[in-house]
PDB file of C-alpha atoms and ligand atoms in Angstrom:
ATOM      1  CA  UNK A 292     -58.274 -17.144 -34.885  1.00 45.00           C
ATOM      2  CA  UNK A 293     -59.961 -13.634 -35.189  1.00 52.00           C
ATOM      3  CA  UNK A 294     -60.006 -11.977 -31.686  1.00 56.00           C
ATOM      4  CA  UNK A 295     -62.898  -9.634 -30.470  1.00 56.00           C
ATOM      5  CA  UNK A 296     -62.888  -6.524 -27.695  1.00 59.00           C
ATOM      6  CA  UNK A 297     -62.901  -9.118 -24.742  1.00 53.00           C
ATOM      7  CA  UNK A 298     -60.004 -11.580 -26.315  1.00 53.00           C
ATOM      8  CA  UNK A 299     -62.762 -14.641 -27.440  1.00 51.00           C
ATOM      9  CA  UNK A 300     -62.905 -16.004 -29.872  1.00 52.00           C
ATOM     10  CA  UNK A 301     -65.112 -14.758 -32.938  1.00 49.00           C
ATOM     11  CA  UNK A 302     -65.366 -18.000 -35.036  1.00 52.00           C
ATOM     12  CA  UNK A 303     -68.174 -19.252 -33.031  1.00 63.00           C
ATOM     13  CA  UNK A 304     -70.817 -19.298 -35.376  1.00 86.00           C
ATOM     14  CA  UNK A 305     -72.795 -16.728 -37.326  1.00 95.00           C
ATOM     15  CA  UNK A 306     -74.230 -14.038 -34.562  1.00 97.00           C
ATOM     16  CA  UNK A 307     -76.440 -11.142 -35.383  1.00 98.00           C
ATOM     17  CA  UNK A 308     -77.756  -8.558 -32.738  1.00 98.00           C
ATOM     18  CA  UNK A 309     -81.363  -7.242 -33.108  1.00 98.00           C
ATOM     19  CA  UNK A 310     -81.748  -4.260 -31.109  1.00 98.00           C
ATOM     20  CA  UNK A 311     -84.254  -2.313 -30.309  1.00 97.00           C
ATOM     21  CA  UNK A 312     -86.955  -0.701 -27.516  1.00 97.00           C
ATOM     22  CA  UNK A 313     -88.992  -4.072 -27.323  1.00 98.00           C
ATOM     23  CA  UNK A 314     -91.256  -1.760 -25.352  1.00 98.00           C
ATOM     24  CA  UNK A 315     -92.936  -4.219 -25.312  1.00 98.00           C
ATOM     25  CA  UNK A 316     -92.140  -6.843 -27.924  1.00 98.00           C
ATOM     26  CA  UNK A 317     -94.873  -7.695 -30.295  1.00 98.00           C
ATOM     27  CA  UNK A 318     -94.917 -10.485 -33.299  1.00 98.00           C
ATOM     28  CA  UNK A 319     -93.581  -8.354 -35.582  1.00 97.00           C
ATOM     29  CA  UNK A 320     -90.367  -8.468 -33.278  1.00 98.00           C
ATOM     30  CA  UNK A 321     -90.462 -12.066 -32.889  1.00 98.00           C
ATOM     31  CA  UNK A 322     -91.168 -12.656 -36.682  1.00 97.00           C
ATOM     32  CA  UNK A 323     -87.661 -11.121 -37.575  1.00 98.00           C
ATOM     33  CA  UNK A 324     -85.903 -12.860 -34.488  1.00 98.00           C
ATOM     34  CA  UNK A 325     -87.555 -16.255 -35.923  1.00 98.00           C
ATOM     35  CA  UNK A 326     -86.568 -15.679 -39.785  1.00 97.00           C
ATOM     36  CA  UNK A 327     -83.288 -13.848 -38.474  1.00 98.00           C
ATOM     37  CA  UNK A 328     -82.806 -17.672 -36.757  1.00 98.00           C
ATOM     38  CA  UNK A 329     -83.146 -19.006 -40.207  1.00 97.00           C
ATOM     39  CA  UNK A 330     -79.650 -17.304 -41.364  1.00 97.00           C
ATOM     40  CA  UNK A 331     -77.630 -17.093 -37.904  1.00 97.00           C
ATOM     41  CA  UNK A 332     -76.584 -19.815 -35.612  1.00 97.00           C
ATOM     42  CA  UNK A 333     -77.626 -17.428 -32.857  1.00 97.00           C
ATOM     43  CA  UNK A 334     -79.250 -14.098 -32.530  1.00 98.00           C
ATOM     44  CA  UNK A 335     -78.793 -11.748 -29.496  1.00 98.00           C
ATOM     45  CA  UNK A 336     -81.847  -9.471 -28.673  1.00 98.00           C
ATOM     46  CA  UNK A 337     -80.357  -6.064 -27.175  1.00 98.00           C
ATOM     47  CA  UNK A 338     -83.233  -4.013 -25.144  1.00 98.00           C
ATOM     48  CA  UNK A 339     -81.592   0.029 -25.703  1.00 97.00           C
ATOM     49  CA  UNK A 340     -81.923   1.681 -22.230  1.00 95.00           C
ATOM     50  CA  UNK A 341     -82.322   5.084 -23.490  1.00 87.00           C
ATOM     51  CA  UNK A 342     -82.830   7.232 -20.591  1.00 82.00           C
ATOM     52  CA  UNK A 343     -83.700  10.550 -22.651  1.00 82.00           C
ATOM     53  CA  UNK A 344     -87.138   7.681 -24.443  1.00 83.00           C
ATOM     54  CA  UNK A 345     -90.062   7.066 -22.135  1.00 90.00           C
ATOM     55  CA  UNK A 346     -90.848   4.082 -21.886  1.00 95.00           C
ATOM     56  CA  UNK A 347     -94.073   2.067 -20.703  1.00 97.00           C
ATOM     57  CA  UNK A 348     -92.045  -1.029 -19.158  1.00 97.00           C
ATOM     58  CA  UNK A 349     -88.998  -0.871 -17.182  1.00 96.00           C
ATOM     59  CA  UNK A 350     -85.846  -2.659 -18.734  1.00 97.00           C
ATOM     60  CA  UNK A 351     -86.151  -5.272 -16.184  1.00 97.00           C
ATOM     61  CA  UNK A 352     -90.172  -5.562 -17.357  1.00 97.00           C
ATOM     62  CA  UNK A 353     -88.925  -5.661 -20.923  1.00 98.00           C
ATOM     63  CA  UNK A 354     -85.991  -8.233 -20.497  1.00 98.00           C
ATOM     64  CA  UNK A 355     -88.066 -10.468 -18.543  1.00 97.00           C
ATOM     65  CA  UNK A 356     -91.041 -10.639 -21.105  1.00 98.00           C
ATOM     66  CA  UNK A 357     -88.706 -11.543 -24.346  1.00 98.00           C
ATOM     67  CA  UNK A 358     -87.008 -14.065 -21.862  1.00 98.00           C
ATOM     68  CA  UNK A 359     -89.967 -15.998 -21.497  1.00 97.00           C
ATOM     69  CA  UNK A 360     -90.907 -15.618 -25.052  1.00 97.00           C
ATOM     70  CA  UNK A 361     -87.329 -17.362 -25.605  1.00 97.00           C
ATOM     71  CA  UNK A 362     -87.370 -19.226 -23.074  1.00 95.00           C
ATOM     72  CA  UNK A 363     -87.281 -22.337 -25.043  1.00 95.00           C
ATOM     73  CA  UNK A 364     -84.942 -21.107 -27.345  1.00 95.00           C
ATOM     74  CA  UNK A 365     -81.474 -21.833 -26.855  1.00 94.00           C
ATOM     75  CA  UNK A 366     -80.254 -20.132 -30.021  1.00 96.00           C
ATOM     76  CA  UNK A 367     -81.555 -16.625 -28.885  1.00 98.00           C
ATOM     77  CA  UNK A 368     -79.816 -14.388 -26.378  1.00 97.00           C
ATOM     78  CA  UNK A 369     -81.746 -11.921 -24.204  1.00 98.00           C
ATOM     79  CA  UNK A 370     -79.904  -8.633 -23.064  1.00 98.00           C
ATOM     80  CA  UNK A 371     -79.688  -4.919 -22.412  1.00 97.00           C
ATOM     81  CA  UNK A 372     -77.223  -2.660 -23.062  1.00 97.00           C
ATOM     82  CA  UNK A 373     -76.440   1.584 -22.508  1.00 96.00           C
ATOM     83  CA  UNK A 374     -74.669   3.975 -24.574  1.00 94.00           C
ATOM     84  CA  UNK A 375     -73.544   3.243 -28.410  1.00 95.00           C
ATOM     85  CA  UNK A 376     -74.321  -0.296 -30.037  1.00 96.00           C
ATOM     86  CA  UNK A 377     -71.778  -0.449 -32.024  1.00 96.00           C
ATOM     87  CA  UNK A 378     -69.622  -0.428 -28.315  1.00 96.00           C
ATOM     88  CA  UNK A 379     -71.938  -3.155 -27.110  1.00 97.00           C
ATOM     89  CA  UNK A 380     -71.806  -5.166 -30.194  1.00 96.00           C
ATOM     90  CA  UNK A 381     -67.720  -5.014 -29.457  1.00 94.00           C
ATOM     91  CA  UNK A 382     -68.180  -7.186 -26.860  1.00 94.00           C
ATOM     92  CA  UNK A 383     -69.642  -9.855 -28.414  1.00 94.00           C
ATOM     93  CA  UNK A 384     -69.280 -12.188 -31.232  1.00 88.00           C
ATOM     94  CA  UNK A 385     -71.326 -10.426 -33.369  1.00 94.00           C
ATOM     95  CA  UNK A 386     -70.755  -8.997 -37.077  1.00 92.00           C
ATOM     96  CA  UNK A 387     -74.331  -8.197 -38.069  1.00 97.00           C
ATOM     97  CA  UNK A 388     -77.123  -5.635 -36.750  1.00 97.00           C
ATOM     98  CA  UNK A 389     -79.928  -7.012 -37.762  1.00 98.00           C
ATOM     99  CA  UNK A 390     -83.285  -4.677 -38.589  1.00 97.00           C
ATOM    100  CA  UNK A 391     -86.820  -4.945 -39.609  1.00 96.00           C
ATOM    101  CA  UNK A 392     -88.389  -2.504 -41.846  1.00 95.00           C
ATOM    102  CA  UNK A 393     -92.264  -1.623 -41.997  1.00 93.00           C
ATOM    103  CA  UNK A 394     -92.982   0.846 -44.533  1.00 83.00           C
ATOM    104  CA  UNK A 395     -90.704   3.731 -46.268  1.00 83.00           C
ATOM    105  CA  UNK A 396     -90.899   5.556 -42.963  1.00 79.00           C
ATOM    106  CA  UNK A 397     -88.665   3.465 -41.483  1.00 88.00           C
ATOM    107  CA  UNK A 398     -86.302   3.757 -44.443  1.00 91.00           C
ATOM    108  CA  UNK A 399     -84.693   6.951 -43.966  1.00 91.00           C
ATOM    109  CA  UNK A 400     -84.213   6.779 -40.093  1.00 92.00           C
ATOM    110  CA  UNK A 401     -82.848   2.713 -40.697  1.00 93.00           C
ATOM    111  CA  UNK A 402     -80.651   4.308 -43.474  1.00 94.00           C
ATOM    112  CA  UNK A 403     -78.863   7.337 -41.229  1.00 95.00           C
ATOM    113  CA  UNK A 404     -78.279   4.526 -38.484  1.00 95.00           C
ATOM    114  CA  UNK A 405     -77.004   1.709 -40.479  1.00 95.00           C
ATOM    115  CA  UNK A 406     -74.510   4.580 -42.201  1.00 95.00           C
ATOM    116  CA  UNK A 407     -73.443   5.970 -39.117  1.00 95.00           C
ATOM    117  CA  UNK A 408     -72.901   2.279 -37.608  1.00 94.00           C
ATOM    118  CA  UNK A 409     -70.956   1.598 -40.351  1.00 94.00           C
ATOM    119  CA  UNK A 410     -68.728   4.350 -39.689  1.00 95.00           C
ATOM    120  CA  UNK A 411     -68.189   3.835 -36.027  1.00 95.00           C
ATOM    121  CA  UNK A 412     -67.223   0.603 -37.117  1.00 93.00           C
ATOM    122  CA  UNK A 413     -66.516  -0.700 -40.387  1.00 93.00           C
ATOM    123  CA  UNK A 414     -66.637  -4.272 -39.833  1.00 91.00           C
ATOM    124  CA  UNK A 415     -70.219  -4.051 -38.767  1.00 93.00           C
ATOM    125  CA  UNK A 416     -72.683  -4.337 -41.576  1.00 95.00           C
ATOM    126  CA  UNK A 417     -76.677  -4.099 -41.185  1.00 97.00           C
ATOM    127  CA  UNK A 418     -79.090  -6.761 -41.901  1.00 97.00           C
ATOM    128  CA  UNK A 419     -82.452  -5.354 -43.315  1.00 96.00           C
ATOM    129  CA  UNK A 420     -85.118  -7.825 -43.314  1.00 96.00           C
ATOM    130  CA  UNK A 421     -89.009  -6.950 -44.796  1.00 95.00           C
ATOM    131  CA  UNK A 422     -92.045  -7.019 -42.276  1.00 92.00           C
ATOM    132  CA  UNK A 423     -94.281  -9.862 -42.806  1.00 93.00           C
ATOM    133  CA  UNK A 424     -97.736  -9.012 -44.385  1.00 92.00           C
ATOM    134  CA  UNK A 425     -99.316  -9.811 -40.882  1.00 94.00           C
ATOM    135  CA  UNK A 426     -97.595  -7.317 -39.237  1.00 95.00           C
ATOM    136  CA  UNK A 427     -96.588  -4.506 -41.517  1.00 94.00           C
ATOM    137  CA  UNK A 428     -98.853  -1.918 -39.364  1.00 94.00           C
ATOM    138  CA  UNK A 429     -97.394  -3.583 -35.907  1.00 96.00           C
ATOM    139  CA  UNK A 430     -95.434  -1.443 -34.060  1.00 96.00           C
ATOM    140  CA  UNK A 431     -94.371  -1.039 -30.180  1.00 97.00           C
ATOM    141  CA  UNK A 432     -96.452   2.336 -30.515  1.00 96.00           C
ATOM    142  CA  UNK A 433     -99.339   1.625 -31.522  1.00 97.00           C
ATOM    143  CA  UNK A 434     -99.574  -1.368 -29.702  1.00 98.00           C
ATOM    144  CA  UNK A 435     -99.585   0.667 -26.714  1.00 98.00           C
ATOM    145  CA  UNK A 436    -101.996   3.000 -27.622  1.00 97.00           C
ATOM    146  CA  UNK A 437    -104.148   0.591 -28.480  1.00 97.00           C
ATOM    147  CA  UNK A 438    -103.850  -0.948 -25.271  1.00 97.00           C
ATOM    148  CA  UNK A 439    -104.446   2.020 -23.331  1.00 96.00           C
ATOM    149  CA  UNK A 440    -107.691   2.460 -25.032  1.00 95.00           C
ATOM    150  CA  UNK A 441    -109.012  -1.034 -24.157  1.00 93.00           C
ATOM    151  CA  UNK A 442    -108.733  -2.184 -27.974  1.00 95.00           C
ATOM    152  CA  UNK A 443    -107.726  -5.925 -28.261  1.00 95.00           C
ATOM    153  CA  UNK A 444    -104.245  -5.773 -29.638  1.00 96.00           C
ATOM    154  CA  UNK A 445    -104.314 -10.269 -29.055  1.00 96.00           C
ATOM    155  CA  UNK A 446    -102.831 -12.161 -31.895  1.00 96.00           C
ATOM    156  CA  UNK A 447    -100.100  -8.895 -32.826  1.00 97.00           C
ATOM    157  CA  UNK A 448     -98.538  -9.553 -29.294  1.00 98.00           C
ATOM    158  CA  UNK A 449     -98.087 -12.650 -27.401  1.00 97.00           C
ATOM    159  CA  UNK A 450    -100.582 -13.290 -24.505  1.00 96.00           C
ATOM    160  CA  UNK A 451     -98.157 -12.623 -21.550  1.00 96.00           C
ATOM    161  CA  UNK A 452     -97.861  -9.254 -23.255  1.00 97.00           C
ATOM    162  CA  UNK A 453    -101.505  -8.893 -23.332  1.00 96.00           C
ATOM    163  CA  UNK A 454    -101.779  -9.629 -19.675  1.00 95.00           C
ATOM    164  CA  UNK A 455     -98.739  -6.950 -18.683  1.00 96.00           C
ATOM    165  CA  UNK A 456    -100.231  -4.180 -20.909  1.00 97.00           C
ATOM    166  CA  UNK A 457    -103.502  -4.570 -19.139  1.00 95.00           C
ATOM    167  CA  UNK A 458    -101.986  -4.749 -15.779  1.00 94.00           C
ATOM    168  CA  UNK A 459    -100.025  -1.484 -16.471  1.00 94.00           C
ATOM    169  CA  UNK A 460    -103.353   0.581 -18.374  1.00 92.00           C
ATOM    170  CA  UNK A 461    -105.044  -0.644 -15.168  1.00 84.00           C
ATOM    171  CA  UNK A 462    -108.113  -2.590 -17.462  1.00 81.00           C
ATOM    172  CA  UNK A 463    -109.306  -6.146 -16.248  1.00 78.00           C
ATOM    173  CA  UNK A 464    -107.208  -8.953 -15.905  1.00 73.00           C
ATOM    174  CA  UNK A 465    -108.918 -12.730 -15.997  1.00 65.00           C
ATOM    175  CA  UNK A 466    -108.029 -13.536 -12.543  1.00 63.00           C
ATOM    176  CA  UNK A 467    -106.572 -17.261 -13.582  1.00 56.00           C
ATOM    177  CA  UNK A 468    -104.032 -15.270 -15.929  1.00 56.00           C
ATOM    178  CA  UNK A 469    -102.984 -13.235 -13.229  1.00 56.00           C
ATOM    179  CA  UNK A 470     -99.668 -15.249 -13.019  1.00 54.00           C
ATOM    180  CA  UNK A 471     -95.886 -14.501 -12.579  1.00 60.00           C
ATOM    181  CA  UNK A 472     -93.678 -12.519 -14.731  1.00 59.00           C
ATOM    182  CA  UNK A 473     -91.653 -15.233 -15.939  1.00 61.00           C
ATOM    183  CA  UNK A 474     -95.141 -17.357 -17.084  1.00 57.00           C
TER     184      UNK A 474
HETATM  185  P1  ADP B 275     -90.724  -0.034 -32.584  1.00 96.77           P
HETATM  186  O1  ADP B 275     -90.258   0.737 -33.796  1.00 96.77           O
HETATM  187  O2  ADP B 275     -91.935  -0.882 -32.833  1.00 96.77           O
HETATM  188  O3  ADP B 275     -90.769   0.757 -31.303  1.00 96.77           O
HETATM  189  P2  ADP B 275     -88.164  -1.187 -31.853  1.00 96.77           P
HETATM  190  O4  ADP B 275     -87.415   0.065 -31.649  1.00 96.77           O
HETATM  191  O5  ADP B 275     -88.228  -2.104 -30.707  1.00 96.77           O
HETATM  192  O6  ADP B 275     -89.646  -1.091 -32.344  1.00 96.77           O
HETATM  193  O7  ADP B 275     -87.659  -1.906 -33.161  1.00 96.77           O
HETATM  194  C1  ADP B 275     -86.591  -2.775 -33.275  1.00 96.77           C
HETATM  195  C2  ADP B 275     -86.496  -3.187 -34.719  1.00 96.77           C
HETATM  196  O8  ADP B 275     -87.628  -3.994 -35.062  1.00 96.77           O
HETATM  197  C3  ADP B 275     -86.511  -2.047 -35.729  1.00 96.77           C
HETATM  198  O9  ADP B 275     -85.644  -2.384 -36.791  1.00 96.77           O
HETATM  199  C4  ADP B 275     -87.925  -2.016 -36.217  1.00 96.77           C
HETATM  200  O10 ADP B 275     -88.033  -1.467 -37.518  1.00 96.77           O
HETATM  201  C5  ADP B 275     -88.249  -3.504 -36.217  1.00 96.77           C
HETATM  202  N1  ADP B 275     -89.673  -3.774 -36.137  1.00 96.77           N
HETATM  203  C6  ADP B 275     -90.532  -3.371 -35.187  1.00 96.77           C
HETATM  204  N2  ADP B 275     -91.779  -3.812 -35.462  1.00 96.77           N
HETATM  205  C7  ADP B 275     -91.692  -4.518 -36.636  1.00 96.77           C
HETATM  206  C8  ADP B 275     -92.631  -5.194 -37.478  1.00 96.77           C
HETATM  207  N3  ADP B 275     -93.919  -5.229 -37.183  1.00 96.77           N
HETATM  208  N4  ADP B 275     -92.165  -5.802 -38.587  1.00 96.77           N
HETATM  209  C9  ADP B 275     -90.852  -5.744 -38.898  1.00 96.77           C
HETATM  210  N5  ADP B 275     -89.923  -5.102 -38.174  1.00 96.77           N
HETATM  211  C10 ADP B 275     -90.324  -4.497 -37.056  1.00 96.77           C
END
């Protein structure tokens, strides 16, 4: 049986990672990790922690919010990783990167990465998978900025999302919803 970096074994089902900023995850995100669930036994979500990208949420902030939107999901893996993916996807079971596309913006940049990936490591193929019509014009980015402005951004983001964005832009928080992380 087929061996991978850490000596397990790699028949264990069909694994794809889905990585990403997830800062923060909104339901575009989850709408590829749900249809992703639809090909693979089991898909691992792997937060980059890109020190040279800003980001609004810590790792720890970001890890714990897709947690708790999986948290009833067995079949869904929450974790972070450093440095190259195609090192981190080594240590797992994995043979598939799976990636969402919006528009033909994302094309060329999804492109250059799923090439290089593919040279790093030729046994690693990428996974493209179409944005859903509700959430073509969803992304981490705009989310935020939305946010920051007071716009509602509920119904693109999950509502513990909500709540965290407008703890962090410092805008009113219902004071029942002011709960735990991990709600
Ligand atoms: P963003 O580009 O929103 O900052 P990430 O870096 O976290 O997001 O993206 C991880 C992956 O999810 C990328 O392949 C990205 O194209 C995809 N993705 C992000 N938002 C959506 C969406 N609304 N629909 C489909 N795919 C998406």
């Amino acid at each position: 049986m087929a061996k991978n970096m850490k000596g397990e074994d790699k028949d264990m089902g069909k694994v794809a990672i889905y990585p990403g900023s997830f800062d923060p995850i909104t339901y575009g995100h989850i709408d590829i990790i749900e249809r992703g669930l639809e090909i693979f036994d089991k898909v691992i979500v792997a937060i980059a922690e890109n020190e040279e990208k800003r980001s609004l949420f810590s790792v720890e902030e970001r890890l714990r919010m897709v947690k708790s939107c999986f948290k009833d999901t067995s079949n869904v893996i929450v974790d972070s990783f450093k440095g190259l993916l195609v090192n981190y996807v080594g240590k797992t079971n994995a043979k598939v990167i799976l990636r969402g596309l919006r528009a033909t913006s994302d094309f060329e940049y999804e492109f250059h990465m799923a090439s290089m990936n593919r040279s790093l490591n030729t046994q690693l193929d990428t996974l493209f998978m179409m944005t859903s019509k509700d959430y073509f014009f969803v992304s981490s980015r705009t989310i935020k900025e939305v946010a920051r402005l007071g716009g509602a951004v509920e119904g693109l983001v999950p509502d513990l999302v909500v709540r965290r964005l407008k703890e962090k832009f410092k805008l009113p928080v219902p004071k029942k919803r002011r709960i735990g992380w991990d709600d």
